[in-house]
Short mmCIF file of C-alpha atoms and ligand atoms in Angstrom, two decimals:
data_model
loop_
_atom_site.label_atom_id
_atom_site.label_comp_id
_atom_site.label_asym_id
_atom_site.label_seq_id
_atom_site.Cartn_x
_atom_site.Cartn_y
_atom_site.Cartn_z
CA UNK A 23 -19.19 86.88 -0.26
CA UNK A 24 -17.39 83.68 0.36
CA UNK A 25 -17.16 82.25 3.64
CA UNK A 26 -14.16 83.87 6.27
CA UNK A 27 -11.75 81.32 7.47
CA UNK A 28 -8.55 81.50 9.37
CA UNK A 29 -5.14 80.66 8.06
CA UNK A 30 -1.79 81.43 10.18
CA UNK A 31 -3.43 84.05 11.96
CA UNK A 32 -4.76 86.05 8.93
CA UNK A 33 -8.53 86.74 8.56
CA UNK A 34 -9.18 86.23 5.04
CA UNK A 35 -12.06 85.59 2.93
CA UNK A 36 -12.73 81.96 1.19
CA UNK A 37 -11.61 82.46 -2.74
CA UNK A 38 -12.55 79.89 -5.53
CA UNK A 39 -9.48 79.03 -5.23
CA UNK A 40 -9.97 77.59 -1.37
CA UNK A 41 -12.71 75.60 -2.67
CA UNK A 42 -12.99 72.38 -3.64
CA UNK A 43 -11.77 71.56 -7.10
CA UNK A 44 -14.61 71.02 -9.72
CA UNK A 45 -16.11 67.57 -9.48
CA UNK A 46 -15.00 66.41 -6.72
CA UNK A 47 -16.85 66.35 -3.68
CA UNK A 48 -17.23 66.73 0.03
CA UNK A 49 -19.96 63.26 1.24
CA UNK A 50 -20.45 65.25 4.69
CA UNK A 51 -23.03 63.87 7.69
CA UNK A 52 -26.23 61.62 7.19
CA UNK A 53 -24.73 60.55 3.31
CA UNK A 54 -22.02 59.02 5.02
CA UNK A 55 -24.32 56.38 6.42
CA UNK A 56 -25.09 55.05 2.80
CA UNK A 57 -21.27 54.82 2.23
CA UNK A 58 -20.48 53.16 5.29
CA UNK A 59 -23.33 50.76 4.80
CA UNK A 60 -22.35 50.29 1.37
CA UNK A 61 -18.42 49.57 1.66
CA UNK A 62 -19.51 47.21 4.61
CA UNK A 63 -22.06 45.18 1.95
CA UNK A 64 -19.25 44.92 -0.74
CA UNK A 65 -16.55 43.59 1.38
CA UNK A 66 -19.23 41.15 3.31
CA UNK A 67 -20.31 40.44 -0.54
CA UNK A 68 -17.68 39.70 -2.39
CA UNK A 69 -15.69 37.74 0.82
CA UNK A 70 -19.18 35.53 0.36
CA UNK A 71 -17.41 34.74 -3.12
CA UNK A 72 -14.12 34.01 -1.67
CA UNK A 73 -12.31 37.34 -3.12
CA UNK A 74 -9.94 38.80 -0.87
CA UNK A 75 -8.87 42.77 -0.55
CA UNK A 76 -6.22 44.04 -2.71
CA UNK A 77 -4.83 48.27 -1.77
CA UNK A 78 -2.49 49.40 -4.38
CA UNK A 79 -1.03 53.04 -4.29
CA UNK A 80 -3.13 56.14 -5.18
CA UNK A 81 -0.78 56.77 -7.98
CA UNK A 82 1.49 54.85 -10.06
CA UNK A 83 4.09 55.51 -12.76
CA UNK A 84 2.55 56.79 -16.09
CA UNK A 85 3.79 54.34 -18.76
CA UNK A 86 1.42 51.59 -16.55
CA UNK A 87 -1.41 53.56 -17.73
CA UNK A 88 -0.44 54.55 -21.15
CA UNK A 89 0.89 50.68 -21.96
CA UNK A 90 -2.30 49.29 -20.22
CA UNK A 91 -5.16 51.58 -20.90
CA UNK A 92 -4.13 52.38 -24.30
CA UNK A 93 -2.57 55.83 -26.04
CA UNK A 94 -5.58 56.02 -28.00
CA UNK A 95 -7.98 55.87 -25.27
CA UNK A 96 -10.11 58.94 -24.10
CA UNK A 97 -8.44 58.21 -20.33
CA UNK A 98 -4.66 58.35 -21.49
CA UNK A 99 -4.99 60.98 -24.24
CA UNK A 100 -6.45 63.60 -22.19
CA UNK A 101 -7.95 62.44 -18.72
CA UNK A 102 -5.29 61.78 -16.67
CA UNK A 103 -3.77 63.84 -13.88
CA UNK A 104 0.08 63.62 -14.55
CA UNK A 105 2.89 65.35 -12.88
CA UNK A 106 6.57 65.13 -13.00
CA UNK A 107 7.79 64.76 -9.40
CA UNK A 108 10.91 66.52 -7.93
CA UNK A 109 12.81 63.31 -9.31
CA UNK A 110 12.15 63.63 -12.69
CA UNK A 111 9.19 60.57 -12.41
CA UNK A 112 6.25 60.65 -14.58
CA UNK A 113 3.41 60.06 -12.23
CA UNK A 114 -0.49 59.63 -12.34
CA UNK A 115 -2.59 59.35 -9.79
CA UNK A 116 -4.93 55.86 -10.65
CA UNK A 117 -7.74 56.59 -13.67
CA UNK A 118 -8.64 52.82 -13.00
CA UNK A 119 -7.60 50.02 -11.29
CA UNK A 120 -7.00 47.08 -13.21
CA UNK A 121 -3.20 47.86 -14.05
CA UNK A 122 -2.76 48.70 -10.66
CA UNK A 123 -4.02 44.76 -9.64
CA UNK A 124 -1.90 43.15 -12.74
CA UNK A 125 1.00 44.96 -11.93
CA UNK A 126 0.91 44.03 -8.40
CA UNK A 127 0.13 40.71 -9.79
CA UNK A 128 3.16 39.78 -11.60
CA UNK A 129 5.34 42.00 -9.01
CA UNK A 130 4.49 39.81 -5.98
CA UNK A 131 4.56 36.90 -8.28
CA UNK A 132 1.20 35.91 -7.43
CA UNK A 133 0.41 33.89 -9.86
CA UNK A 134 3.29 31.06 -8.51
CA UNK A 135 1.59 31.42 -5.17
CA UNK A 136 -1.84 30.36 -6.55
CA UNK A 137 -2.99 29.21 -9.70
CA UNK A 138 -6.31 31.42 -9.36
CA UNK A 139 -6.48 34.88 -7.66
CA UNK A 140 -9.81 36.24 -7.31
CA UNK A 141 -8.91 40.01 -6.11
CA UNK A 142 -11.75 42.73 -5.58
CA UNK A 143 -10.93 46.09 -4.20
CA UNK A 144 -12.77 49.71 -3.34
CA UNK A 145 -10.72 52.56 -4.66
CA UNK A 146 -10.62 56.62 -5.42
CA UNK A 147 -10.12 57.10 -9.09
CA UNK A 148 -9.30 60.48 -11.15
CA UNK A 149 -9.92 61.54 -14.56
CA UNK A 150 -10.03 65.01 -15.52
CA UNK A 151 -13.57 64.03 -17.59
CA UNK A 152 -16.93 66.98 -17.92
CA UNK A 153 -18.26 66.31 -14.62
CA UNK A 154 -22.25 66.03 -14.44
CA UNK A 155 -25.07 64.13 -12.75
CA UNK A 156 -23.14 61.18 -12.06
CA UNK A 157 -19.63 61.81 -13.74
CA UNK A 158 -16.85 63.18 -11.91
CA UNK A 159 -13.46 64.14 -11.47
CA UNK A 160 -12.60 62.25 -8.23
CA UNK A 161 -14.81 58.56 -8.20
CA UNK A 162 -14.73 55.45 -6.15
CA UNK A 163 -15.33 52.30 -7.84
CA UNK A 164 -15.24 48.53 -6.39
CA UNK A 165 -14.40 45.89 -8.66
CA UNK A 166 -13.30 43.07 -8.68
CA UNK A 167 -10.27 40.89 -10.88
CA UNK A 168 -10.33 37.12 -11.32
CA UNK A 169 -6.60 36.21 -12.75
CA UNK A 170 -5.56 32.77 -13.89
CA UNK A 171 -8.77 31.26 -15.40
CA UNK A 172 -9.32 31.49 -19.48
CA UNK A 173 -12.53 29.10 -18.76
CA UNK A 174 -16.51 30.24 -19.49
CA UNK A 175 -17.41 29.44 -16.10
CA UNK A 176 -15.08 32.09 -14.81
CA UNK A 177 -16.81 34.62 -16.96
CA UNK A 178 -20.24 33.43 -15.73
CA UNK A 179 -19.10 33.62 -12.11
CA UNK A 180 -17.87 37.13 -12.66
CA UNK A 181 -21.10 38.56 -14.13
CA UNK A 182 -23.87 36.67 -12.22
CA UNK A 183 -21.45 38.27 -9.32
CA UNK A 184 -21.74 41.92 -10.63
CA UNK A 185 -25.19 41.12 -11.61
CA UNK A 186 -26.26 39.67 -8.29
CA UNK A 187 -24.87 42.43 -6.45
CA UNK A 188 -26.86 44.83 -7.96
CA UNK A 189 -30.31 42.88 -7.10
CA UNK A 190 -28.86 42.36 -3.07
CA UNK A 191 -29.29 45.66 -2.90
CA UNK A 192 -32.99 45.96 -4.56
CA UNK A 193 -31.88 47.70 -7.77
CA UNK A 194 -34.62 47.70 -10.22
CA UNK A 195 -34.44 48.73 -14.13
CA UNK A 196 -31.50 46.56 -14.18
CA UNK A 197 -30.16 45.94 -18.14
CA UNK A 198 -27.47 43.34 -18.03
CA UNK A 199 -25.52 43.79 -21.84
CA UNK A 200 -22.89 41.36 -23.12
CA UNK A 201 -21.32 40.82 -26.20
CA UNK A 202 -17.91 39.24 -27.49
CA UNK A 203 -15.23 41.12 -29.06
CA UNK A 204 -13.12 38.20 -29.96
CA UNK A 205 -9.20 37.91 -29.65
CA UNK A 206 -7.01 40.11 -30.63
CA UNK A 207 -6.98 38.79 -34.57
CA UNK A 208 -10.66 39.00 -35.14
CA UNK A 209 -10.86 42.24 -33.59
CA UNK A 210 -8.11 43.57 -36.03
CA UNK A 211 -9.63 41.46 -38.87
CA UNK A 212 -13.63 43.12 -37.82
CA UNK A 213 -11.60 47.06 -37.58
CA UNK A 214 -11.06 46.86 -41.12
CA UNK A 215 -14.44 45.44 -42.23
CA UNK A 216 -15.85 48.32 -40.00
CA UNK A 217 -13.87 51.07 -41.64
CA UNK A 218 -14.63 49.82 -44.64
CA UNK A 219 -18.09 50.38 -44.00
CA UNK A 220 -17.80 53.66 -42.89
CA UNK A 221 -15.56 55.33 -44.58
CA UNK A 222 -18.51 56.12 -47.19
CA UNK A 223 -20.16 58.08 -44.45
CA UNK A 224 -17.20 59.68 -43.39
CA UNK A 225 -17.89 63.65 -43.76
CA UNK A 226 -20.89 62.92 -42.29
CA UNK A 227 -19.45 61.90 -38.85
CA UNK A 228 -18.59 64.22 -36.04
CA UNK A 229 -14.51 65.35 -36.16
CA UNK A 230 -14.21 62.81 -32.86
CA UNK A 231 -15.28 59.97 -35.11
CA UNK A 232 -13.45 60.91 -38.06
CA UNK A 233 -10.06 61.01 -35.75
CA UNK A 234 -11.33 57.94 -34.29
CA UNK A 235 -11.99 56.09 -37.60
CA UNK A 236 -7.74 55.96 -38.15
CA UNK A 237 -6.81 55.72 -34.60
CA UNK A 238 -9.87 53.85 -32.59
CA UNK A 239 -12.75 52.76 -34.82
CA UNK A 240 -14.39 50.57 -32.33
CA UNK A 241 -15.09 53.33 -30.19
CA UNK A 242 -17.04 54.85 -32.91
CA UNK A 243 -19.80 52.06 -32.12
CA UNK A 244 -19.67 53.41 -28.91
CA UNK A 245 -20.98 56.90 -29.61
CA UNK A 246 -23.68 58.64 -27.96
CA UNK A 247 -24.57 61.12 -31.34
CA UNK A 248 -28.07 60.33 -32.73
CA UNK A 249 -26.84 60.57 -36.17
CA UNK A 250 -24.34 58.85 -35.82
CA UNK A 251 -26.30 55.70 -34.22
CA UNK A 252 -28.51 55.75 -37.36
CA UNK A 253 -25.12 54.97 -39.36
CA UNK A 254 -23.71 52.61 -37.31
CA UNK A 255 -27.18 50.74 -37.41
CA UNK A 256 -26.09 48.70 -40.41
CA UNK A 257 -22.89 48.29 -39.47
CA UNK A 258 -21.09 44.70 -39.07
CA UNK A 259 -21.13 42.72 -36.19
CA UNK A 260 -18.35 41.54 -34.41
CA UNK A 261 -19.47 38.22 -33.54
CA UNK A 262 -20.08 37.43 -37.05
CA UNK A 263 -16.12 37.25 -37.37
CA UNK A 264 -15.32 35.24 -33.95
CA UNK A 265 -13.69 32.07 -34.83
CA UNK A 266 -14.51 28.75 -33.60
CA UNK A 267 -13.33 28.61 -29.86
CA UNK A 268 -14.13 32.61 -29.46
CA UNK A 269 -18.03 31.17 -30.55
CA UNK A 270 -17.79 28.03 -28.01
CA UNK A 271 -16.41 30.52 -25.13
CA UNK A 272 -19.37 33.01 -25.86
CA UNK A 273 -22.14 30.42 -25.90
CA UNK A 274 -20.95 28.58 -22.65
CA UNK A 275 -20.82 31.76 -20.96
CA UNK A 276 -24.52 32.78 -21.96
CA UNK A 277 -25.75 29.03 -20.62
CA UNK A 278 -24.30 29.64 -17.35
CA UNK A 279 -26.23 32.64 -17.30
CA UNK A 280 -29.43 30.50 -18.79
CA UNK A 281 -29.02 28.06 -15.92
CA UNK A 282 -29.05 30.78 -13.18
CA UNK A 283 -31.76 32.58 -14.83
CA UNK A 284 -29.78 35.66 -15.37
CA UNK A 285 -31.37 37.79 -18.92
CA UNK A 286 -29.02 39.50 -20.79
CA UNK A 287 -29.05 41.47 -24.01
CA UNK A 288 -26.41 40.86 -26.40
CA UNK A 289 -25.48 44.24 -27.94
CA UNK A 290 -23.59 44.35 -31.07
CA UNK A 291 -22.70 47.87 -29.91
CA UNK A 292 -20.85 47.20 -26.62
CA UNK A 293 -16.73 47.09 -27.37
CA UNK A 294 -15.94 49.30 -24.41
CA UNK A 295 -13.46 52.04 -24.12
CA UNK A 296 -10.36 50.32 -22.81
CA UNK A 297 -7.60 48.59 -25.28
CA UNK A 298 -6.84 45.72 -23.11
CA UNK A 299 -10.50 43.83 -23.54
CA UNK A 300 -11.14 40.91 -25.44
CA UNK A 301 -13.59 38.08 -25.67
CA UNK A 302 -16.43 38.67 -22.94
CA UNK A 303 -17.50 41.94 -22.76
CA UNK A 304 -20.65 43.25 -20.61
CA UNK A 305 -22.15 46.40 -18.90
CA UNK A 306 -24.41 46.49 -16.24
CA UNK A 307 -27.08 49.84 -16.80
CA UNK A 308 -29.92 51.05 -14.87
CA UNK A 309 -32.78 53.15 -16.45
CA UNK A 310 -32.85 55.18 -13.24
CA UNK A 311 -29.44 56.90 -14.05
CA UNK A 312 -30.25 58.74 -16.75
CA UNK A 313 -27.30 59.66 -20.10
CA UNK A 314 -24.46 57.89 -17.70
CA UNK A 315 -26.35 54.73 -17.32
CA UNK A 316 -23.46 52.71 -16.57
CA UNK A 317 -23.63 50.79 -13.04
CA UNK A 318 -20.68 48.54 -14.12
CA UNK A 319 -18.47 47.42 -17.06
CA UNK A 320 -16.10 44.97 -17.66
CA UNK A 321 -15.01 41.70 -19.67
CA UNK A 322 -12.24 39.57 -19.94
CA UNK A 323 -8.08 40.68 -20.71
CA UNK A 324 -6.14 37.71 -21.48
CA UNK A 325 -3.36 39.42 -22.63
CA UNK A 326 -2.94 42.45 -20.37
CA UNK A 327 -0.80 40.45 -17.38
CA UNK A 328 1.93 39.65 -20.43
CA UNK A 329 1.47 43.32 -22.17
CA UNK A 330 2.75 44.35 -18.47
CA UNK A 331 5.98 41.77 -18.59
CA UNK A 332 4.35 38.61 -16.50
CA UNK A 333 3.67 34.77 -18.08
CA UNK A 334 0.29 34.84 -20.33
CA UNK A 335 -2.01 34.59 -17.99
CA UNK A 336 -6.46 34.97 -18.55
CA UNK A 337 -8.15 37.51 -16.79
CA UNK A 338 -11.52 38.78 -16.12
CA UNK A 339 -12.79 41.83 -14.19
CA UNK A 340 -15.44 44.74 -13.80
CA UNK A 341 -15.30 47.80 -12.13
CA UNK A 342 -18.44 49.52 -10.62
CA UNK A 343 -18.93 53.31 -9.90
CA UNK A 344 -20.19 53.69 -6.29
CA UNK A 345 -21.15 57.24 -7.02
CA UNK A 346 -23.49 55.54 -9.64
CA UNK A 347 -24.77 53.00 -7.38
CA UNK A 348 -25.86 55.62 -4.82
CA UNK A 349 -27.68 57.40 -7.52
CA UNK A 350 -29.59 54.30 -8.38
CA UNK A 351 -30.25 53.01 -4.90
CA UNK A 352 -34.28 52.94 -3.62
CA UNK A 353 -34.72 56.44 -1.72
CA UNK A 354 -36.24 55.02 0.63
CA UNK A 355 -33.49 52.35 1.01
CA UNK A 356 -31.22 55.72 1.55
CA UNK A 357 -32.66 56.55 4.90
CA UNK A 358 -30.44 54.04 7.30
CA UNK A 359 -29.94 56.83 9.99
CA UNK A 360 -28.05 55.51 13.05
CA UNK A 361 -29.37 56.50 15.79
CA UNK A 362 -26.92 56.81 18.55
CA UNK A 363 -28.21 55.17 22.07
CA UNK A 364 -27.61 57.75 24.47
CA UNK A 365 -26.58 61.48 25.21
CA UNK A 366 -24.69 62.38 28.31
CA UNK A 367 -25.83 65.15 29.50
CA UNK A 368 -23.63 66.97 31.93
CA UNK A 369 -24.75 69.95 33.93
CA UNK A 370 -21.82 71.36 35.55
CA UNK A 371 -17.86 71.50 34.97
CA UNK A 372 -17.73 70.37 38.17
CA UNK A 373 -19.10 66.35 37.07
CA UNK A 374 -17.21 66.06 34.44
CA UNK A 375 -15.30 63.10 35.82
CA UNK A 376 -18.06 61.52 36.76
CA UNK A 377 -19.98 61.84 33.08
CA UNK A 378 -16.78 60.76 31.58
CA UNK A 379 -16.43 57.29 33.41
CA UNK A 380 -20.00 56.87 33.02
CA UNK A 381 -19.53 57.63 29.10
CA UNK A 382 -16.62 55.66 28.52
CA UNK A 383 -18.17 52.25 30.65
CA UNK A 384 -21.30 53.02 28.04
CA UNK A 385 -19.05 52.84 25.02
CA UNK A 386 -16.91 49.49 26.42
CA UNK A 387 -20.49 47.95 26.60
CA UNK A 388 -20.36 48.88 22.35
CA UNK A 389 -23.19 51.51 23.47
CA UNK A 390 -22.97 55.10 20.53
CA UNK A 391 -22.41 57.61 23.61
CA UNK A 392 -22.50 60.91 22.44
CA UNK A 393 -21.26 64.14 25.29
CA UNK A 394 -21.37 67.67 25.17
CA UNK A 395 -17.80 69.53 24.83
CA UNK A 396 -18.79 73.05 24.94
CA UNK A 397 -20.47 72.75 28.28
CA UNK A 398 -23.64 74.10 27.31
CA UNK A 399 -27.17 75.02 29.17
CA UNK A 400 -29.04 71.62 29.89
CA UNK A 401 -31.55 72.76 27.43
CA UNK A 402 -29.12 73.39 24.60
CA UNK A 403 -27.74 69.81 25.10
CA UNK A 404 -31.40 68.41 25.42
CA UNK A 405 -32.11 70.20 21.96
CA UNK A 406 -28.85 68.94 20.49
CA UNK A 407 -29.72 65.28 21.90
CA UNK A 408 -33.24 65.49 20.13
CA UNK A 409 -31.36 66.63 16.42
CA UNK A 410 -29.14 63.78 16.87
CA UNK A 411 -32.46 61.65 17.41
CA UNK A 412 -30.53 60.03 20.74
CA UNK A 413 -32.81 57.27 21.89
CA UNK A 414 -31.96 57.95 25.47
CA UNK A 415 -30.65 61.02 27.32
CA UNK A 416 -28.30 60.40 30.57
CA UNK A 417 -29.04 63.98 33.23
CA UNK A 418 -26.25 64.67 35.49
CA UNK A 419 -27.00 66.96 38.02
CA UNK A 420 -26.33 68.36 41.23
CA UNK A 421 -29.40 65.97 42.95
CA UNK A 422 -28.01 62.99 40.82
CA UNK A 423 -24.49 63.45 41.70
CA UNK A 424 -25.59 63.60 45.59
CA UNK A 425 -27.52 60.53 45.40
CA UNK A 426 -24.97 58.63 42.86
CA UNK A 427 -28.15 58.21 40.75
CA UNK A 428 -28.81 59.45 37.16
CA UNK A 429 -31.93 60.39 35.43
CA UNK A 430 -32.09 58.13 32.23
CA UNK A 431 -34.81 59.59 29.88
CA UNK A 432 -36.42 57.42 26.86
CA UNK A 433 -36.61 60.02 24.23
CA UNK A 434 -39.42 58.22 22.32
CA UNK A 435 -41.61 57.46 25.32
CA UNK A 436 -40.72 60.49 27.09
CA UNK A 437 -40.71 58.62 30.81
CA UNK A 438 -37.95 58.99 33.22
CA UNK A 439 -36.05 56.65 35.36
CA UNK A 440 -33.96 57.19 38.39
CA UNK A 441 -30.76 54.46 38.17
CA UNK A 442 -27.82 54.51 40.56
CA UNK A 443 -24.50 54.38 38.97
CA UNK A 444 -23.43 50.98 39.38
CA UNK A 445 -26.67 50.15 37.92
CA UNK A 446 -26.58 52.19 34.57
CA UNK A 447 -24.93 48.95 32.59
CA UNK A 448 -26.89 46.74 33.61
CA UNK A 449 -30.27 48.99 32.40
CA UNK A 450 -29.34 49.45 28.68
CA UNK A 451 -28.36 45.83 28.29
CA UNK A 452 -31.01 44.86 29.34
CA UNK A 453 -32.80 46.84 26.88
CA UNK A 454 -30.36 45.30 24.07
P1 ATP B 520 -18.81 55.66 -19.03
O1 ATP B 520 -19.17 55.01 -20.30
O2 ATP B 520 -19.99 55.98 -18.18
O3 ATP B 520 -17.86 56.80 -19.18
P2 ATP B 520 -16.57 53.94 -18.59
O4 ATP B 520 -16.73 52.93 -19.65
O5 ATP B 520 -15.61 55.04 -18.74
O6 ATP B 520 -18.01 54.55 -18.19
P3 ATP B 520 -15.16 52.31 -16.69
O7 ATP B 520 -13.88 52.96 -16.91
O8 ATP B 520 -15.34 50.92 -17.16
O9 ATP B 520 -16.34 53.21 -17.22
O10 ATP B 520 -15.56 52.40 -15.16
C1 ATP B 520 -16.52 51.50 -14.58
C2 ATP B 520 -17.62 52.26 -13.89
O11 ATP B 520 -17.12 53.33 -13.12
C3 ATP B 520 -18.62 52.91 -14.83
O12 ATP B 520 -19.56 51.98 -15.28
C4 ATP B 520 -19.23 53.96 -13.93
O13 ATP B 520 -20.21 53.39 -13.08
C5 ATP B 520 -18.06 54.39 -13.09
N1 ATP B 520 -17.42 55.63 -13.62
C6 ATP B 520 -16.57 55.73 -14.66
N2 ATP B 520 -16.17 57.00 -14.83
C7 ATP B 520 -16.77 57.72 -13.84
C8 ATP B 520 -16.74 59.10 -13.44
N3 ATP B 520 -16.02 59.99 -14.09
N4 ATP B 520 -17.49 59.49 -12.38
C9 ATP B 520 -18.23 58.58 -11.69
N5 ATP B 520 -18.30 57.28 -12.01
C10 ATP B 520 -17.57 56.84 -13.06
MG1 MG B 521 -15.83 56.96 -19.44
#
């Protein structure tokens, strides 16, 4: 039997249909702790790098999506939650954020107002995808979008970022994976070598792949099917086709990384699923998540900001799944209860004045004052004071109230003092 709930005045019982939709979820009490503490390290982080906050809309017209993302891509071709609105407007709420920060981009003109924006933002994504340990419907991601730079250096900065982040945070197992995919030309010079190659193995790959091999081959590198790595072990590699100045981009990048002493794997196999990537390419994994071992992805888009009507302008960005991160976080790192400093605890209706003014000069002092609004039994709040692991418990009673005194009890200790109002500042800041 599901749970009974209210609604306009008729008792009825929870359906499925009252629940909440498959993969998303509800982050309720002590997990909101890790959130908090985590959105308050990425904007302290990344403001350390000079990046400042960009919000864009929760949804956006399709066509930004299908011209960014790609048709062919698993996200536009059958991902994406799409409505027509009661104008007649194709709409999608985000599957990413990248288009979202380009076409904000060019529509603010921001690339007149600086010659280099370095953007980062923390967002709620959707794509209708199998959710699983670590994949779901409804995501947040931070990322973060450096537009105007087509220089090595910007690459480097971007990954030992990502990469850096990661290890602030004690993240062990950490597999940093780079590769180049080249411009645009060598990528559609290396599909055709890479079809060639397969297309003798084509009734032996899986009907995705065989779709994919007219449509998307790259992502066929990309696969996940055991038999199908074994074929693709033999396959061409990209870099063997990058020209000149796609080879001098790829190597300065990597000595950057030398110089900071950052190790990286260069995987022949890493394309990524987006259309819009080229050049610099890299994924961030961690052994500790399991099949979706993805911390972070990203790589460089020089020609997405023109794709979307702006000037040409480089880009280069990664996005990070905080659901991910959370997964892959020390368990013991996980346990960063707050503990608020004090419970009120009132005894009668007849203080309440009193315990609020008390309570509220608390909370001006930046005290956590928790009070009682169902004006239970002294012991009920006591109990409630000890699951909220309150450092310090504030009694008013009738013989407080008479001798404008309170009884401030150390929860840890378990002594009492007697403090007289005007006094009851001046005793926790001291203990600050
Ligand atoms: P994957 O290969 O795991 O599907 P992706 O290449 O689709 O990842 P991006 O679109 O680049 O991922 O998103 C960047 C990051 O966002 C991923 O590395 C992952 O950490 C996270 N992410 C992507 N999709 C989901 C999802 N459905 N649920 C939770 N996190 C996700
Ligand atoms: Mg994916």
């Amino acid at each position: 039997m599901g749970k009974s709930i209210f609604i306009k005045g008729e008792h009825i019982i929870m359906s499925k249909s009252l629940k909440n939709i498959k993969g998303t979820q509800d982050i309720l009490f002590d997990d909101n702790n890790i959130w908090q503490y985590l959105e308050s390290h990425i904007h302290q982080f990344l403001n350390k790098y000079g990046f400042s906050q960009i919000r864009t809309p929760i949804f956006e017209n399709t066509n930004l999506f299908s011209r960014s993302i790609g048709t062919q891509t698993d996200i536009v071709s059958k991902e994406m939650y799409s409505w027509t609105d009661q104008g007649g407007n194709n709409l999608t709420l985000k599957p990413e954020v990248t288009a979202s920060v380009v076409r904000a981009y060019i529509q603010h003109n921001l690339g007149k107002k600086y010659p280099i924006n370095k953007l980062y933002y923390i967002d709620t994504l959707f794509r209708r995808e199998r959710p699983q340990k670590g994949r779901y419907r409804q995501f947040n991601q931070f990322g973060v979008e450096a537009i105007g730079s087509e220089h090595p250096e910007q690459d480097a900065e971007i990954i030992a970022l990502a990469y850096n982040f990661y290890k602030s945070l004690n993240i062990e197992n950490l597999t940093l994976k780079i590769n180049s995919i080249g411009s645009e030309e060598v990528r559609n010079k290396y599909k055709l070598e890479l079809k060639k190659y397969l297309i003798p193995y084509k009734d032996k790959l899986s009907t995705l792949s065989q779709k994919r091999l007219d449509t998307n081959p790259l992502r066929i590198l990309d696969t996940k099917i055991d038999f199908e790595i074994e074929i693709i072990k033999n396959a061409p590699h990209i870099i063997d086709f990058l020209n000149k100045e796609d080879k001098d981009h790829f190597s300065k990048v990597l000595s950057l990384l030398d110089s900071l002493s950052i190790k990286y794997d260069i995987d022949h196999k890493l394309v990524r699923g987006l259309d819009y990537y080229c050049r610099t390419v890299f994924e961030i994994q961690s052994s500790k998540l399991g099949s979706q071992d993805a911390l972070c992805g990203g790589g460089r888009y020089d020609y997405l900001v023109e794709e979307l009507g702006g000037k040409p302008t480089p880009a280069i960005g990664f996005a990070a799944g905080i659901e991910r991160l959370i997964l892959s976080l020390n368990k013991k790192e996980l346990s960063i209860f707050k503990r608020p400093n004090i419970y009120i605890i009132n005894t009668e209706e007849k203080y309440l004045e009193t315990s609020f003014e008390i309570t509220e000069s608390l909370r001006n002092n930046n005290l956590t004052v928790i009070n009682d609004t169902l004006r239970r039994s002294l012991k009920s709040q006591m109990k409630d004071a000890n699951r909220l692991k309150a450092l310090y418990t504030i009694i008013i009673g009738e013989d407080e109230i008479k001798n404008n005194k309170v009884t401030i009890k150390d929860m840890d200790k378990g002594t009492q003092s007697y403090v007289s109002f005007d006094k009851i500042n001046s005793y926790f800041l001291k203990k600050q």
